[in-house]
CSV table of C-alpha atoms in Angstrom, one decimal:
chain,number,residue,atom,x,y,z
A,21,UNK,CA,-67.7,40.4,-6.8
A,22,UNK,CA,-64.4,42.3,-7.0
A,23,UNK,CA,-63.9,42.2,-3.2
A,24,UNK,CA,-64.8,38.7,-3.1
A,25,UNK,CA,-61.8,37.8,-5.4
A,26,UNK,CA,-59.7,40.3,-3.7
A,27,UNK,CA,-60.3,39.1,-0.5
A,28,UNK,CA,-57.7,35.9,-0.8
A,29,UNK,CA,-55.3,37.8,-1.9
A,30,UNK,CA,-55.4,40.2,1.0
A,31,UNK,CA,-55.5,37.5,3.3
A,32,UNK,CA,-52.7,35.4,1.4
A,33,UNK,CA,-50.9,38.6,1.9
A,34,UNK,CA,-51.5,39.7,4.9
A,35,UNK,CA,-50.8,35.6,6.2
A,36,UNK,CA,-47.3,36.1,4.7
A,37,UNK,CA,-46.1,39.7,6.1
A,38,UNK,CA,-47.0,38.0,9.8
A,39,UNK,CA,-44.9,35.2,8.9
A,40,UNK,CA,-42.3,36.8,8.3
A,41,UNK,CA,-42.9,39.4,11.1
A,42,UNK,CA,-43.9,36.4,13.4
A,43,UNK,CA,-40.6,34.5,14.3
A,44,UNK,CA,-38.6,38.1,15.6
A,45,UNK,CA,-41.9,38.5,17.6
A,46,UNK,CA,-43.1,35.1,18.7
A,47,UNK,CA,-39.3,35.3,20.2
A,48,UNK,CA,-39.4,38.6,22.0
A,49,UNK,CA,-42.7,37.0,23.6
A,50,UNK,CA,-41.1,33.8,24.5
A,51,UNK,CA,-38.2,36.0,26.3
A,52,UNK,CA,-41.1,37.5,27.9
A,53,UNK,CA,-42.3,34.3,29.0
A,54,UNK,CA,-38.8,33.0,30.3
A,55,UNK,CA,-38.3,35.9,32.4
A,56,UNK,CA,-42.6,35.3,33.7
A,57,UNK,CA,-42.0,32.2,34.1
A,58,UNK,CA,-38.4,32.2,36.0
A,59,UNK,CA,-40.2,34.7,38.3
A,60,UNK,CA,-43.3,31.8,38.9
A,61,UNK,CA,-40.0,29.9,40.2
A,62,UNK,CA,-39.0,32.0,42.4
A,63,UNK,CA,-41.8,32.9,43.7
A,64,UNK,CA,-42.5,29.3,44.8
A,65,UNK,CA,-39.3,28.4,45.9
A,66,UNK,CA,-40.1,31.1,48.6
A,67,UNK,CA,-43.2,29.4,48.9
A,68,UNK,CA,-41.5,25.9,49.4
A,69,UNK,CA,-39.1,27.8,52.0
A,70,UNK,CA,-41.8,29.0,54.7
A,71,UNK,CA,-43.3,26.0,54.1
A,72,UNK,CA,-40.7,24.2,55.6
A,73,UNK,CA,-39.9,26.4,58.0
A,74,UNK,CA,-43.7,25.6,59.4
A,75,UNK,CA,-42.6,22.0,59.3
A,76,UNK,CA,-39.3,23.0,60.9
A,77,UNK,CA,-40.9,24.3,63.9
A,78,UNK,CA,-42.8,21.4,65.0
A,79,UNK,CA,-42.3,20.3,68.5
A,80,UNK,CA,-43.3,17.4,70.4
A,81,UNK,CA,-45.7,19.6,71.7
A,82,UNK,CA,-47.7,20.2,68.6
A,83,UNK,CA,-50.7,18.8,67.7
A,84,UNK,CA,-51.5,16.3,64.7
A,85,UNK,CA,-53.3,19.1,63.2
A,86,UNK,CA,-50.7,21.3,63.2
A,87,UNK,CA,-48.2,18.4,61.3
A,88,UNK,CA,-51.3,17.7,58.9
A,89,UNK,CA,-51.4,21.5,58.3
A,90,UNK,CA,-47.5,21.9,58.1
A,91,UNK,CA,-47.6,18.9,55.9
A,92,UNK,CA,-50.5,20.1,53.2
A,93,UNK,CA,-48.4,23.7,53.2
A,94,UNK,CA,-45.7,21.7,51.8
A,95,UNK,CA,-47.2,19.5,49.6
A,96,UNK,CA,-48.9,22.5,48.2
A,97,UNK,CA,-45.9,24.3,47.5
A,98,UNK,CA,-43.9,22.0,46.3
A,99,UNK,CA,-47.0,21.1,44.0
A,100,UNK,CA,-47.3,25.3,42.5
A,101,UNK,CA,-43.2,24.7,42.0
A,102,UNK,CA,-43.1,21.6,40.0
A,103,UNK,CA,-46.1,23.6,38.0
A,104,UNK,CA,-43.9,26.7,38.0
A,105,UNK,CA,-40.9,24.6,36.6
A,106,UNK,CA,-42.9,22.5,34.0
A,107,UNK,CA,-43.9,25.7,32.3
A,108,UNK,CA,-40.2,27.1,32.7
A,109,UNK,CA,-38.7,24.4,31.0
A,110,UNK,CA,-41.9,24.2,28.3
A,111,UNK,CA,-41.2,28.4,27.9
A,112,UNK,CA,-37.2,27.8,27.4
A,113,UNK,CA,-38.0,25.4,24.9
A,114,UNK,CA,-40.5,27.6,22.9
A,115,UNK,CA,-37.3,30.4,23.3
A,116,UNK,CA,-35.1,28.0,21.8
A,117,UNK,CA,-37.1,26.8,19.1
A,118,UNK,CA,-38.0,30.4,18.2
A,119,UNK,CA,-33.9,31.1,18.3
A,120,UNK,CA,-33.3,28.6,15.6
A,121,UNK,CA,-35.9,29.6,13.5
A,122,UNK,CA,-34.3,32.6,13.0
A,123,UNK,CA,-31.3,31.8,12.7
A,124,UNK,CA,-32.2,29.6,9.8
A,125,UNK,CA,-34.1,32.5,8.2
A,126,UNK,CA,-31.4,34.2,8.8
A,127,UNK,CA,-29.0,31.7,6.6
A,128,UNK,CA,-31.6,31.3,3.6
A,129,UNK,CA,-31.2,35.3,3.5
A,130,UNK,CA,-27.2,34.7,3.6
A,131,UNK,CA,-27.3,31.7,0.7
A,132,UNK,CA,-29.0,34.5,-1.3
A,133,UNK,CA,-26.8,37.0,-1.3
A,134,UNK,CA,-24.0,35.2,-4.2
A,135,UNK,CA,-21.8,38.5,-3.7
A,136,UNK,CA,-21.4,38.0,0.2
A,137,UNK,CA,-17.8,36.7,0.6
A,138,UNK,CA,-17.7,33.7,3.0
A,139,UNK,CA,-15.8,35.9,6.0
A,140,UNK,CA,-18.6,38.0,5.6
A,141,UNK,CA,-20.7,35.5,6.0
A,142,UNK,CA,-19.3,33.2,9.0
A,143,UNK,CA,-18.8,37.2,10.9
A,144,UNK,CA,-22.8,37.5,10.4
A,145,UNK,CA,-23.9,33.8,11.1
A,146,UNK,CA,-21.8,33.9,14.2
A,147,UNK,CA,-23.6,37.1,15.3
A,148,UNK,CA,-27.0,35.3,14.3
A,149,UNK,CA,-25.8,32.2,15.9
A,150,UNK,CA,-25.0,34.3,19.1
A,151,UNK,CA,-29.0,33.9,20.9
A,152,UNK,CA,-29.3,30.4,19.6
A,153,UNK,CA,-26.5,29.5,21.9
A,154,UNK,CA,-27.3,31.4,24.7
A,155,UNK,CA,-30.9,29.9,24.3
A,156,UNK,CA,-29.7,26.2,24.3
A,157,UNK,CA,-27.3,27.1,27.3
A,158,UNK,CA,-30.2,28.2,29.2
A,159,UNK,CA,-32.2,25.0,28.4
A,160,UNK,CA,-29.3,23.3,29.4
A,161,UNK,CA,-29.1,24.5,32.6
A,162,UNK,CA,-32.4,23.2,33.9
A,163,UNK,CA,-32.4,20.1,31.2
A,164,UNK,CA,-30.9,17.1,33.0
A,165,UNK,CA,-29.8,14.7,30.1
A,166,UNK,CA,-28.7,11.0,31.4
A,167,UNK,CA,-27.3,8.9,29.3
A,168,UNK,CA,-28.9,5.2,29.7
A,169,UNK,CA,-26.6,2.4,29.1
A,170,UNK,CA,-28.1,-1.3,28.3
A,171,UNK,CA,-26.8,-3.6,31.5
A,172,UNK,CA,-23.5,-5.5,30.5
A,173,UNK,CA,-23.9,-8.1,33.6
A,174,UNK,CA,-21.3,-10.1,32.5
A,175,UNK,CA,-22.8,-13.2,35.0
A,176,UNK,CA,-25.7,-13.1,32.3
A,177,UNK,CA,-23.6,-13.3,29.5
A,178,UNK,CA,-21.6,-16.0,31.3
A,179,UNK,CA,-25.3,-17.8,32.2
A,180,UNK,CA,-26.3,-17.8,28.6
A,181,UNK,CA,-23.2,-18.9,27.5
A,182,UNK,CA,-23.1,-22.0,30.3
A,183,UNK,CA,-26.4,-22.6,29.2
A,184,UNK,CA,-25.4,-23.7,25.7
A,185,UNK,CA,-22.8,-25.6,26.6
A,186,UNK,CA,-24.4,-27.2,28.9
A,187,UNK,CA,-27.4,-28.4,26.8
A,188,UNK,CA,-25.0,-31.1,24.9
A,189,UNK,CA,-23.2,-32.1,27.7
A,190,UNK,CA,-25.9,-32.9,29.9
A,191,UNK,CA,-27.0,-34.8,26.8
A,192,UNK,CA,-24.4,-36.8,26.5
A,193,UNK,CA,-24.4,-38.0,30.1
């Protein structure tokens, strides 16, 4: 019966230790990932490349079968890189997430310490800060952020505008 009361303790326990263990290591495993994953991209590109080149040497002697062969070579490499570069960009963000957990981890151990004078503690959050930025830089570089604007057709404003006016005006004649 002793065990049995023990046992969620031990598990509590042992649940906390691998959280705190977890976010250094879930990290170093993203990294991992990148670096897999940036290799899958590569690797395909190449892919992507003969590919082409088989569509590149196409003559007008060729055959339909060779163009429909050419053709599915390409579509099937450009299909394994847009897989390779979904998971790239999925791993980066996993990377960056992981970054700024610890960081933040990192600042709850810094609010702690009351004796820490604040140089001390902007030199050691800029250290900490350090990956996070490298991180988002990296997502940024393969992120491609637009910025949409609402249409300002000024003709549609105008339209609207004439509209209204001439609503009474037509009324009135």
């Amino acid at each position: 019966m002793l065990s049995l009361r023990a046992f969620p303790a031990v598990l509590d326990l042992g649940l906390s230790l691998a959280a705190c263990q977890s976010v250094e290591k879930k990290a170093e495993t993203d990294q991992v990932k990148v670096l897999s994953d940036s290799a899958l991209v590569c690797s395909a590109t190449a892919e992507v490349e003969k590919a082409m080149e088989q569509v590149n040497h196409l003559t007008p002697a060729s055959t339909v079968a060779d163009a429909e062969a050419a053709g599915a070579s390409l579509q099937k490499a450009l299909a394994k890189l847009d897989e390779a570069e979904a998971e790239l960009q999925t791993s980066q963000w996993k990377e960056y997430r992981d970054q700024v957990a610890i960081y933040e981890k990192f600042v709850g151990q810094v609010r702690q310490n009351k004796t820490m004078t604040l140089e001390e503690a902007a030199k050691q959050l800029k250290a900490k800060a350090a990956p996070v930025i490298a991180a988002h830089e990296q997502l940024a570089e393969t992120t491609v952020c637009i910025e949409v604007e609402e249409p300002t057709d000024s003709s549609d404003d105008r339209s609207r505008d004439t509209s209204k006016d001439d609503g009474p005006e037509k009324a009135d004649s």
